[in-house]
XYZ file of C-alpha atoms in Angstrom:
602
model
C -34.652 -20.389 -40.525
C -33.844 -19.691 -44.206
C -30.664 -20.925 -45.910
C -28.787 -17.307 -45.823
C -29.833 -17.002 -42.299
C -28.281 -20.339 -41.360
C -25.091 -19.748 -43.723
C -25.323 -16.139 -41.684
C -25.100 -17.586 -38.153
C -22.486 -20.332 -39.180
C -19.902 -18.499 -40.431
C -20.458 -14.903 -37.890
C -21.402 -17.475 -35.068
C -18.246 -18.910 -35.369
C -16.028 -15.727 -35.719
C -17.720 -14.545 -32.545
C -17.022 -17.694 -30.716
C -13.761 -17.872 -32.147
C -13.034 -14.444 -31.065
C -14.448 -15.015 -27.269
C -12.028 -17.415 -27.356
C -9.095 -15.628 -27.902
C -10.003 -12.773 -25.678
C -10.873 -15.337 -22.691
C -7.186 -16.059 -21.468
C -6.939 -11.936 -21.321
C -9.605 -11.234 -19.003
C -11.225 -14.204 -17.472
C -7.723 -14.911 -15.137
C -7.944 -11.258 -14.434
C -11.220 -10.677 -13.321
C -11.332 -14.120 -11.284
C -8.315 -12.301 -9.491
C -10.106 -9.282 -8.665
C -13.159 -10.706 -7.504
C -10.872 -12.828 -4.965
C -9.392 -9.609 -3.715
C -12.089 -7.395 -3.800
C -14.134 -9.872 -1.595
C -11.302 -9.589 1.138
C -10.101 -5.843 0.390
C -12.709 -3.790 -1.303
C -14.589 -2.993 1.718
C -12.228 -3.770 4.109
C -11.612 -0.390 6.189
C -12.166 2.758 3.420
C -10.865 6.087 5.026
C -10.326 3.779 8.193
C -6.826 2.206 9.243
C -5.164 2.495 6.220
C -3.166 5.327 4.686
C -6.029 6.449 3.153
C -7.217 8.785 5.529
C -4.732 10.885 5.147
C -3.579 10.514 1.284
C -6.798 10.549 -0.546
C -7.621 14.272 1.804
C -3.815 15.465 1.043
C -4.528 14.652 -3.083
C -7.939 16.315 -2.642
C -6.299 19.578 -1.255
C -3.853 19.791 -3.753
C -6.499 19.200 -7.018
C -8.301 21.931 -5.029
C -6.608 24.238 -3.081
C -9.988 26.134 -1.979
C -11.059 23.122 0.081
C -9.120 23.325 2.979
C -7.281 26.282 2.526
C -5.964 27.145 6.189
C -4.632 23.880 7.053
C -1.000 23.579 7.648
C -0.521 19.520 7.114
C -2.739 19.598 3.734
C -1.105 22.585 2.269
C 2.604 20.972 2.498
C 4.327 20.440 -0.304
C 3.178 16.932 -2.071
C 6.630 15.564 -2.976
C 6.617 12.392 -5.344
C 2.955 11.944 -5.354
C 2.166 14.062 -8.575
C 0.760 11.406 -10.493
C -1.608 10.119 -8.094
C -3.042 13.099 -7.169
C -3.813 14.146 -10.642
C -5.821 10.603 -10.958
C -7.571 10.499 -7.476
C -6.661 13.967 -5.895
C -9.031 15.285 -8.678
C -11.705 11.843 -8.759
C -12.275 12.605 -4.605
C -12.861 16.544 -4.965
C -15.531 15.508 -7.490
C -16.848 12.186 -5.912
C -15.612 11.905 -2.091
C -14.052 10.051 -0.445
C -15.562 6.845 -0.138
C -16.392 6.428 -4.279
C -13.011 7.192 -4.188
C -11.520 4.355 -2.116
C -14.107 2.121 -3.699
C -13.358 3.241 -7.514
C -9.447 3.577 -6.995
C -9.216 0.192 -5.071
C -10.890 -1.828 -8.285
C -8.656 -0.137 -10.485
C -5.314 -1.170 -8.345
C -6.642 -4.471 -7.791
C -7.475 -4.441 -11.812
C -4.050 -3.351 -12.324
C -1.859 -5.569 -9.428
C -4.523 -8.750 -10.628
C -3.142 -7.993 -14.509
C 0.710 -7.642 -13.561
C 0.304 -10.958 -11.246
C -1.547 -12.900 -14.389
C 1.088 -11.509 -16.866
C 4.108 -12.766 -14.256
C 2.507 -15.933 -13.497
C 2.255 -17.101 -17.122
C 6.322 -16.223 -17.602
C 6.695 -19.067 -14.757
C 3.581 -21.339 -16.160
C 1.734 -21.532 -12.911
C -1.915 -22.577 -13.711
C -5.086 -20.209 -13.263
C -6.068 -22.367 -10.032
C -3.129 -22.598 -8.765
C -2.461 -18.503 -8.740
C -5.582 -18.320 -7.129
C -4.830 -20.622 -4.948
C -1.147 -18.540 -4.211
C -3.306 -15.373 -4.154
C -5.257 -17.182 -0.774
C -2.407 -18.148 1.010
C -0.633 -14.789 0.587
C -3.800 -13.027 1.928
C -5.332 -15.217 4.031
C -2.229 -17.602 5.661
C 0.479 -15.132 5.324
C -1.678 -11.836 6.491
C -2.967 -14.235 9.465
C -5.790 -12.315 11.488
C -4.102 -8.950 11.072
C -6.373 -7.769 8.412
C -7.219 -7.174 4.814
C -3.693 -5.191 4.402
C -1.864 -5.783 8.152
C 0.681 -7.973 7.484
C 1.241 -8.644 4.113
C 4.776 -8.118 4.290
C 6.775 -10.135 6.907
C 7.948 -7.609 9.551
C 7.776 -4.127 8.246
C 4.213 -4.198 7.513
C 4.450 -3.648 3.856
C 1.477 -4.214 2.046
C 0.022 -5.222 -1.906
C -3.688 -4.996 -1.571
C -5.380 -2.941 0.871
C -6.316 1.081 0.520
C -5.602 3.015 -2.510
C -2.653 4.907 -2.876
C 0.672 5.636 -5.034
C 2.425 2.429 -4.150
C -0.332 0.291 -5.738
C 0.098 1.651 -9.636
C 3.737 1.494 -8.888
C 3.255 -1.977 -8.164
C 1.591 -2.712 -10.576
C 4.471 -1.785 -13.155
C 6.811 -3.543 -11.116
C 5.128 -7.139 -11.774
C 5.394 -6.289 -15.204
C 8.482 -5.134 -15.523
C 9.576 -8.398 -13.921
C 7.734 -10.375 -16.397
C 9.438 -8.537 -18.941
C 12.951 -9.105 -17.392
C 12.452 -13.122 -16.917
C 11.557 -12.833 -20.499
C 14.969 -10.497 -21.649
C 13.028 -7.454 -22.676
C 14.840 -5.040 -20.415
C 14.178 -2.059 -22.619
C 10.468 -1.614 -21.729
C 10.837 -2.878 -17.932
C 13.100 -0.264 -17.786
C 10.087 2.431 -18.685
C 7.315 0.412 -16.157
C 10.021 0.959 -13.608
C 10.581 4.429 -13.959
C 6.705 5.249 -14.405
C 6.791 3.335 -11.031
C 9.244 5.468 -9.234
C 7.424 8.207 -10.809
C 3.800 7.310 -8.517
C 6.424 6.107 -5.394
C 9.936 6.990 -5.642
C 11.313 4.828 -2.626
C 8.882 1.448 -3.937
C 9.860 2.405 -7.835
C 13.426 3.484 -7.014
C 14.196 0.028 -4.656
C 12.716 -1.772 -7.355
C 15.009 -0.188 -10.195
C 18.318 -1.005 -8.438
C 17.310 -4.227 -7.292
C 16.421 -5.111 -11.047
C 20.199 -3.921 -12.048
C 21.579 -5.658 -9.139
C 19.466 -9.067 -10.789
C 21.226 -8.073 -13.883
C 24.229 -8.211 -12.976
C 24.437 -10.978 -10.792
C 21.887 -13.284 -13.125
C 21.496 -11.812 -16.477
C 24.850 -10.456 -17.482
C 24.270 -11.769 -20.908
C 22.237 -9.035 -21.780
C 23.908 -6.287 -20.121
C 26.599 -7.220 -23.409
C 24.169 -4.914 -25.668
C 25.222 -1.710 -24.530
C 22.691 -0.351 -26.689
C 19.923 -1.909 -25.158
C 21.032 -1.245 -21.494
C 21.513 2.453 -22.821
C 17.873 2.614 -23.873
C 16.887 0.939 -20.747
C 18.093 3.794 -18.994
C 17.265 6.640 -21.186
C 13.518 4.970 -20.531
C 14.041 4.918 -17.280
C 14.609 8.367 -17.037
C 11.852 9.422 -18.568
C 8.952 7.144 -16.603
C 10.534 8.406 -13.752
C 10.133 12.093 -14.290
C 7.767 13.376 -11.957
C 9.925 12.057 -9.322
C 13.261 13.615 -10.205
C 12.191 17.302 -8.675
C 11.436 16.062 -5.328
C 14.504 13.627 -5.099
C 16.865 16.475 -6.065
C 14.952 18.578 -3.388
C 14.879 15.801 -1.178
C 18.274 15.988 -1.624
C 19.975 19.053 -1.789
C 16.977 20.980 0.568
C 18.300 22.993 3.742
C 15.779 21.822 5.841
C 15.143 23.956 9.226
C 17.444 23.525 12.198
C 14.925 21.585 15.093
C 15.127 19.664 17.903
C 15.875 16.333 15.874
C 16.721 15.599 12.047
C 13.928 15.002 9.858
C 15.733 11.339 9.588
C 15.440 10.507 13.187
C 12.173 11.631 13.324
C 10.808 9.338 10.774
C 12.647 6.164 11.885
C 12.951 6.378 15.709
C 9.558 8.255 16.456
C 7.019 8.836 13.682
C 7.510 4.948 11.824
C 10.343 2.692 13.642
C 8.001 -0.508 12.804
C 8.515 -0.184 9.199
C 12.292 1.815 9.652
C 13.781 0.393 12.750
C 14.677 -3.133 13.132
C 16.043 -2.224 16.634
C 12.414 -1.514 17.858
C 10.761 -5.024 15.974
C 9.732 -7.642 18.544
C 12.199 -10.424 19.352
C 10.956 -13.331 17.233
C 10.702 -11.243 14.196
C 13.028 -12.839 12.255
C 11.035 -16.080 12.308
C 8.610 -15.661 9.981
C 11.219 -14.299 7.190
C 13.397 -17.130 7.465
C 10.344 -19.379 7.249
C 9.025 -17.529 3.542
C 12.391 -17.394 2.672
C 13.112 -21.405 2.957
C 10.038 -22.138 1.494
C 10.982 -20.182 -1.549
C 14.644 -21.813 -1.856
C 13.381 -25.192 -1.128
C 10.704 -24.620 -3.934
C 13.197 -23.304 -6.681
C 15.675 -26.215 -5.414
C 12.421 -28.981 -6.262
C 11.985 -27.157 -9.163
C 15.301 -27.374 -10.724
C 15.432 -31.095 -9.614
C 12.535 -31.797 -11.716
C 13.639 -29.796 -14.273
C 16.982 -31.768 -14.776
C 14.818 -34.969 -13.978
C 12.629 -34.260 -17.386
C 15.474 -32.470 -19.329
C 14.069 -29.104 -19.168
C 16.485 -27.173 -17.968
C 16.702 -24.736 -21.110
C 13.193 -24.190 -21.514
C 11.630 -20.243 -20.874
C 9.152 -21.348 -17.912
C 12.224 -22.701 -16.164
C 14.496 -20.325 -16.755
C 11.939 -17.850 -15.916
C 11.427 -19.963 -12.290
C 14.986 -19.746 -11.793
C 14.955 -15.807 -12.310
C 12.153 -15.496 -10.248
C 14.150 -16.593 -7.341
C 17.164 -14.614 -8.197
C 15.269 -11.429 -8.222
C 13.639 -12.174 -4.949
C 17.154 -13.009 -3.436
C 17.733 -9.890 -4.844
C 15.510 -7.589 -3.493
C 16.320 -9.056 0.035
C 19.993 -7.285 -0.873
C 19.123 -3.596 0.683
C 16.914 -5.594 3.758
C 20.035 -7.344 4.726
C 22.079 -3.560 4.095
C 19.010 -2.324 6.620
C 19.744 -5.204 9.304
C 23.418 -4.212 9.072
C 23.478 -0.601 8.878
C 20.542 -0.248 12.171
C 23.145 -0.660 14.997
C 25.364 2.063 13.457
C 22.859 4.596 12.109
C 22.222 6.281 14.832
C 20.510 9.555 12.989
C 18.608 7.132 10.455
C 19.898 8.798 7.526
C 20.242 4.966 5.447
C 17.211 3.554 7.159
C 14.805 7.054 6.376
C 14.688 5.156 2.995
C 12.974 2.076 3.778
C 15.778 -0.102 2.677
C 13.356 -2.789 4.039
C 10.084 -2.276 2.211
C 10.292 -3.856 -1.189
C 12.136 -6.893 -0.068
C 9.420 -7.422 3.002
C 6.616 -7.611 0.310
C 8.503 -9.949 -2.765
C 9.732 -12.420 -0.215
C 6.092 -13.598 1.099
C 4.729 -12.800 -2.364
C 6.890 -14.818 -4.561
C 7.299 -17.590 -1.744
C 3.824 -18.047 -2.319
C 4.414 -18.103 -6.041
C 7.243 -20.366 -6.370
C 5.295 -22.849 -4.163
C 2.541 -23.291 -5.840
C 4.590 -23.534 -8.846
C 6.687 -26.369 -7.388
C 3.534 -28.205 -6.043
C 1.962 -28.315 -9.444
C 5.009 -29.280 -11.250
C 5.760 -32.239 -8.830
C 1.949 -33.419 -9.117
C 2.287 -32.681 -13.023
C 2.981 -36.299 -15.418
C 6.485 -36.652 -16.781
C 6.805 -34.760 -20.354
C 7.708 -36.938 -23.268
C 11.511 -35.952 -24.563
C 10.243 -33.498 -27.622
C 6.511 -32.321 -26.709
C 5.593 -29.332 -26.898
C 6.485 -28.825 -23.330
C 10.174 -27.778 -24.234
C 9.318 -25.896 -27.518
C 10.333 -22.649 -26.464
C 8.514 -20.776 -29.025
C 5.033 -22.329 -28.011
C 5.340 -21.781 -24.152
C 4.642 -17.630 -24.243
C 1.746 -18.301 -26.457
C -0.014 -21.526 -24.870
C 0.335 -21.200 -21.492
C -2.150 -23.436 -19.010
C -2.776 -19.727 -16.736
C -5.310 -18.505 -19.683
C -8.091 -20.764 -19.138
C -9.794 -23.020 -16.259
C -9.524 -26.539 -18.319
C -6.772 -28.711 -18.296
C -3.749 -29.444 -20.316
C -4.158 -32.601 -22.570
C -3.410 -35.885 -20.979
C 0.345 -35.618 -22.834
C 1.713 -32.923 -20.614
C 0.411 -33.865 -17.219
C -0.834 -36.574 -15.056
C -4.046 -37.294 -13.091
C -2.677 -36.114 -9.807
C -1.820 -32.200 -11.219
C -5.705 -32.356 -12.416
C -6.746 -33.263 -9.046
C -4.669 -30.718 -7.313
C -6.140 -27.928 -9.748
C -9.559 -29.261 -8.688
C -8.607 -29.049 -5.243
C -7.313 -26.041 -5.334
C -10.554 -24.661 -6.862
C -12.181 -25.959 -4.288
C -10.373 -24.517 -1.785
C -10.669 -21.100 -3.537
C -14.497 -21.733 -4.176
C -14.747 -22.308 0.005
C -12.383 -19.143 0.780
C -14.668 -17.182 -1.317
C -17.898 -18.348 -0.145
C -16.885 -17.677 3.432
C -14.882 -14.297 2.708
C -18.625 -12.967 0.559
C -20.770 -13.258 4.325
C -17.975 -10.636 5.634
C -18.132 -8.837 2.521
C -22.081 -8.435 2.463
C -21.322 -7.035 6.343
C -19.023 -4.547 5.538
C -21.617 -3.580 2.240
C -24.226 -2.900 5.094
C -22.298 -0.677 7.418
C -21.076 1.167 4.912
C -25.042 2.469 4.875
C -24.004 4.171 7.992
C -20.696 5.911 6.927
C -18.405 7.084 8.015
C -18.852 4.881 10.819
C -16.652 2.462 13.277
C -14.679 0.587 10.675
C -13.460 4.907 10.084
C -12.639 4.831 13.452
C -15.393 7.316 15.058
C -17.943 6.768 17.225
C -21.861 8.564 16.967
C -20.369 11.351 19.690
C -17.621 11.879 16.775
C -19.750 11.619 13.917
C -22.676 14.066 15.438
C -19.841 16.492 16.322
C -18.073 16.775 13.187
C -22.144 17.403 11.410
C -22.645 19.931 13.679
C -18.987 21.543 12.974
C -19.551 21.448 9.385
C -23.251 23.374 9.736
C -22.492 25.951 12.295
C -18.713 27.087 11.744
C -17.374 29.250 9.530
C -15.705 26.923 6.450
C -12.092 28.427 6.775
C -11.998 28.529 10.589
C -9.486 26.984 12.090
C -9.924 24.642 14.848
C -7.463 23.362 17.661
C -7.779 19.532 18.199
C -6.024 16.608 20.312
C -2.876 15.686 18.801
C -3.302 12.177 18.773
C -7.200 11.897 19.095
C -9.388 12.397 16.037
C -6.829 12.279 13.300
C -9.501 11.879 10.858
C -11.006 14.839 11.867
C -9.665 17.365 9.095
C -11.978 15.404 6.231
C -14.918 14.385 9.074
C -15.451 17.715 9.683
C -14.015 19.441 6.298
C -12.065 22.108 9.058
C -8.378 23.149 9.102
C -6.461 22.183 12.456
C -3.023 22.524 13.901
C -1.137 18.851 13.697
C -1.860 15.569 13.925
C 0.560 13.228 15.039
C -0.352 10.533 12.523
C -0.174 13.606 9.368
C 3.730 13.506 9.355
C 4.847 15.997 6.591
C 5.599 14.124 3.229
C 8.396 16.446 2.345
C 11.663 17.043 4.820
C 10.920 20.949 4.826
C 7.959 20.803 7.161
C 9.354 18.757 9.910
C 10.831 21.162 12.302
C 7.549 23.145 12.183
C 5.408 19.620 12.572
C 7.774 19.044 15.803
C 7.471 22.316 17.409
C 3.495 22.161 16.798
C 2.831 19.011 18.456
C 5.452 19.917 21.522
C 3.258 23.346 22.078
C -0.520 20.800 21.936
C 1.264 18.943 24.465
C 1.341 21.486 27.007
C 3.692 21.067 29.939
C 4.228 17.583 29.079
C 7.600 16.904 26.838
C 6.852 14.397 25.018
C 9.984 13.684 23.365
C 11.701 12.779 26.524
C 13.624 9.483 26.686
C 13.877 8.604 23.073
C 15.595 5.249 23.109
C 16.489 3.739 19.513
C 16.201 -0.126 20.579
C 12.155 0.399 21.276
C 9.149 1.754 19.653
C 8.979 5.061 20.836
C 5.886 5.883 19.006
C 3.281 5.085 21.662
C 5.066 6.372 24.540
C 5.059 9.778 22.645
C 1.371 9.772 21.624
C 0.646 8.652 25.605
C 2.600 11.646 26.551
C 0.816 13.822 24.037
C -2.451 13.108 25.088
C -1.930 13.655 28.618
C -0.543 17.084 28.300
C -3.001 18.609 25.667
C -5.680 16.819 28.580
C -4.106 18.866 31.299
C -3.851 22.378 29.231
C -4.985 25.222 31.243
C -7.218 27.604 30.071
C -4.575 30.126 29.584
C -2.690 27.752 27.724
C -5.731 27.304 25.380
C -6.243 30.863 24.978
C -2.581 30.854 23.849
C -2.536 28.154 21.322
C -5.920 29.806 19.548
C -3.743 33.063 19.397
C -0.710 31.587 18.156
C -2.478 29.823 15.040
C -5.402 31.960 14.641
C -7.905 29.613 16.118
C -11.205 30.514 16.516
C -12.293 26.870 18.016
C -10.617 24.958 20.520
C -12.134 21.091 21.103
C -11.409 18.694 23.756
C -12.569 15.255 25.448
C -14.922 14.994 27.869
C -16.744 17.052 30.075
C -15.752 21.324 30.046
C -13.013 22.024 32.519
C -11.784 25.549 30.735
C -13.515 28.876 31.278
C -14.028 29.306 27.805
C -17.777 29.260 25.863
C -18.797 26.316 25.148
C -19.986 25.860 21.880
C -21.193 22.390 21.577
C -21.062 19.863 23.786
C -21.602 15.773 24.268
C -20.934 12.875 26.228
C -17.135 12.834 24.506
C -16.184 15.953 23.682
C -16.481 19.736 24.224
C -15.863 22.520 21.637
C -15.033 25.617 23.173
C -14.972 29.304 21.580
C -12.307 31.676 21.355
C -13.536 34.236 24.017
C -13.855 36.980 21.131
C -15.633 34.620 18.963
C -17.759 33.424 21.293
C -20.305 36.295 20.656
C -20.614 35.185 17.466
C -21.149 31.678 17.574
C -24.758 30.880 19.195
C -26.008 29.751 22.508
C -24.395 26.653 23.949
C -25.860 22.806 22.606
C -26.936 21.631 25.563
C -25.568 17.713 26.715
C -28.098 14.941 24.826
């Protein structure tokens, strides 16, 4: 190699490597992050039993109101989801569905893996050990209940699982809490408001419970007014999409019906995330377990803190606000617990007073252990390193890469935990990527059992979608084949599951699933101290079973039907249009002409 060429490659080379180097700490703890999530998320139930299944076909209606045009759930109003269905409403109409959940899961996880890095370098936690806090909250604290069933710890609040708007809101809300452990409450104050802007109730929670932390732990800098005045003003305008639906939320005359649109979301549509009446005995336990282990980590913490004389420095003080903020955001859970005897028409608890605190407490308990491990395995700090210069912590903190800190700053035994911990992570992994190479293969056949339909389902819905009119209208189960409006791209009547997002379209949802069930009430004995949710769908089921023929005839009339499908073998003298071992589509007798000879039983 000539002179030039080695001059060339010396000086370039090491501008390149330099520049690699720089960049690493951005993206390497980010996309070591995503990879652990994906492997237990990604594939983990898409369109299946996640919220999904009926989000990603509401945001696809509204991009395109031609797709579906005649059904009643999909054509409701969309509320606060704006945002989101500009992003994926729009990317599913062009894609489908499953790109969709595929595409917009790697973005939240890119986007919830990037807020978590960002947070966990305010408290100094090392790369291995946020991976290793990342495991525990998805592997120990979810249990066996699934890639997204029990994230939270008793309202079933989740952070990773299916896409929708709660995971870009999310994602601004671990910013914005970096931001506020680090002062700079003029910009959280914008992430918080383009949060309540994708979710008002996960955005708006999160907003008051950051000027509840302000005032209770930060009242220093709630003394420039100007600042707290911008904070707001910023605020207001991330959180614009979702001012029209609050003020309609709350000013609306909603339709007189049998119950409130309140008591229908917390004592029969969702009493496990709204009613703590309804929640299993022992539910408590687990909470008061995440929530000592996050107090007795801060308390270790701040004894080793004092110990080395670092009380003052930002990682510490950043620990400390960590744990304020969580005890925080446990303020409207406890207002929940308190308000549930008295609320008898739900009109506090219709707000999920309990969701954002049921997802930071196991989160950050996770956190602020792993912290606390790693500092009590860390070396004492010489009095003057760099390890209380408060101007080099931001800048050089041990998250951005996967070697150690110098000898200086920490002992033998923090190295071997890292190692450890890597280990552990490395093992996790290894043992999560034979599930994920599963789910990879079935997805071959979808949609398929992880969507919750079997081949009788899946051949059905085909068939539907090749021999029906596009803008017919069928009547299905109530309960049975909720998936059915995107398996078989056909309008229908009301699915229990499809609860209307806005208050407007509750009465009508109500009366719709009481004339499905038949003869059967199934609103009867309503008790607030249980989950009435499966006794209702139980009931449902049995009366749309038992409809006559008459009655059948009736409900095709009523919402200009031309299809009426049911389980199992016929039992109504109506055509039947198709027919298999599980269900039975039947014709509206002046449609029937129309239609074709009957598919004969496989």
């Amino acid at each position: 190699m000539s002179t030039l060429g080695k001059d060339f490659q010396r000086k370039f080379g090491k501008q390149i490597r330099a520049t690699l180097a720089a960049v690493a700490p951005l993206w390497l703890p980010v996309l070591l992050l995503v990879g652990l999530v994906s492997l237990r998320c990604l594939l983990a139930g898409n369109m299946g039993q996640v919220n999904e299944t009926n989000i990603l076909p509401f945001a696809r209606q509204q991009a395109n109101p031609n797709w579906l045009p005649q059904d009643w759930y999909l054509n409701q109003p969309p509320g606060y989801r704006v945002p989101f269905i500009a992003i994926f409403g729009r990317m599913a109409d062009a894609w489908g569905f499953l790109p969709t959940s595929i595409i917009g899961r790697l973005l939240g996880y890119t986007g919830l893996s990037a807020g978590l890095v960002f947070l966990s370098r305010r408290i100094g936690l090392s790369l291995p050990l946020l991976l290793l806090s990342i495991i525990l909250f998805l592997y120990v604290n979810t249990g066996l209940s699934g890639a997204s069933g029990a994230q939270g710890t008793v309202s079933r609040e989740w952070l990773f699982g299916g896409i929708e708007p709660k995971i870009p809101a999310y994602t601004c809300i671990l910013f914005a809490l970096g931001l506020l452990l680090e002062g700079r409450i003029v910009l959280a104050g914008l992430l918080l408001g383009v949060a309540t802007s994708f979710h008002t109730l996960v955005g708006g929670w999160a907003f008051l419970v950051a000027i509840a932390w302000l005032g209770l732990w930060r009242r220093d800098l709630l003394r420039n007014l100007g600042n707290v005045l911008k904070m707001l003003a910023l605020y207001a305008v991330g959180a614009v999409f979702s001012i029209r639906p609050v003020l309609q939320q709350l000013t609306a005359q909603t339709p007189e019906g049998r119950f409130s649109e309140s008591f229908v979301y917390v004592f029969i549509r969702t009493p496990h995330h709204l009613n703590p009446l309804s929640w299993d005995w022992g539910w408590w336990l687990k909470p008061v377990t995440l929530l000592a282990i996050a107090l007795g980590s801060a308390i270790l913490l701040h004894r080793i803190a004092k110990q080395r004389r670092q009380l003052h420095t930002p990682h510490h003080r950043a620990r400390m606000g960590l744990t304020a903020f969580l005890l925080c955001s446990l303020i409207p859970f406890v207002a929940g617990l308190l308000a549930a005897p008295f609320d008898t028409e739900g009109k506090f608890l219709q707000y999920y007073p309990f969701r954002f605190g049921d997802i930071m407490l196991p989160l950050n308990a996770c956190l602020l252990g792993c912290c606390a491990l790693e500092q009590a395995m860390s070396g004492r700090s010489p009095v003057g390193s760099s390890s209380e210069l408060p101007s080099e912590l931001p800048n050089r903190s041990p998250v951005g890469s996967l070697g150690e800190l110098p000898n200086s700053l920490t002992g033998q035994a923090a190295k071997r935990l890292r190692r450890v911990s890597l280990w552990i992570v490395a093992a996790v992994c290894a043992a999560q990527a034979v599930v994920f190479v599963q789910q990879a293969i079935a997805l071959q056949d979808f949609p398929s059992r992880a969507q919750r339909i079997d081949r009788d389902g899946k051949e059905l819905c085909e068939w539907i979608q090749q021999n029906t009119p596009r803008d017919a209208i069928f009547v299905t189960p109530p309960v049975e084949l909720d998936n059915f409006h995107w398996l078989a791209e056909r309008a229908t009547i009301a699915k229990f599951k499809l609860v209307p997002p806005a208050s407007v379209g509750i009465a009508e949802w109500i009366d719709r699933l009481t004339r499905l069930s038949g003869n059967v009430d199934p609103w009867v004995g309503i008790q607030r101290d249980r989950n009435n949710s499966l006794d209702i769908q139980r009931r449902m089921t049995k009366g749309y079973r038992n409809l006559t023929t008459e009655q059948a005839i009736a409900l095709m009339q009523t919402y200009s039907a031309a299809y009426f499908l049911s389980k199992g073998s016929p039992k109504l003298d109506l055509p039947v249009l198709y027919q298999n071992e599980d269900y039975t589509l039947y014709a509206a007798p002046n449609a029937a002409a129309q239609q074709g000879a009957q598919v004969p039983l496989p």
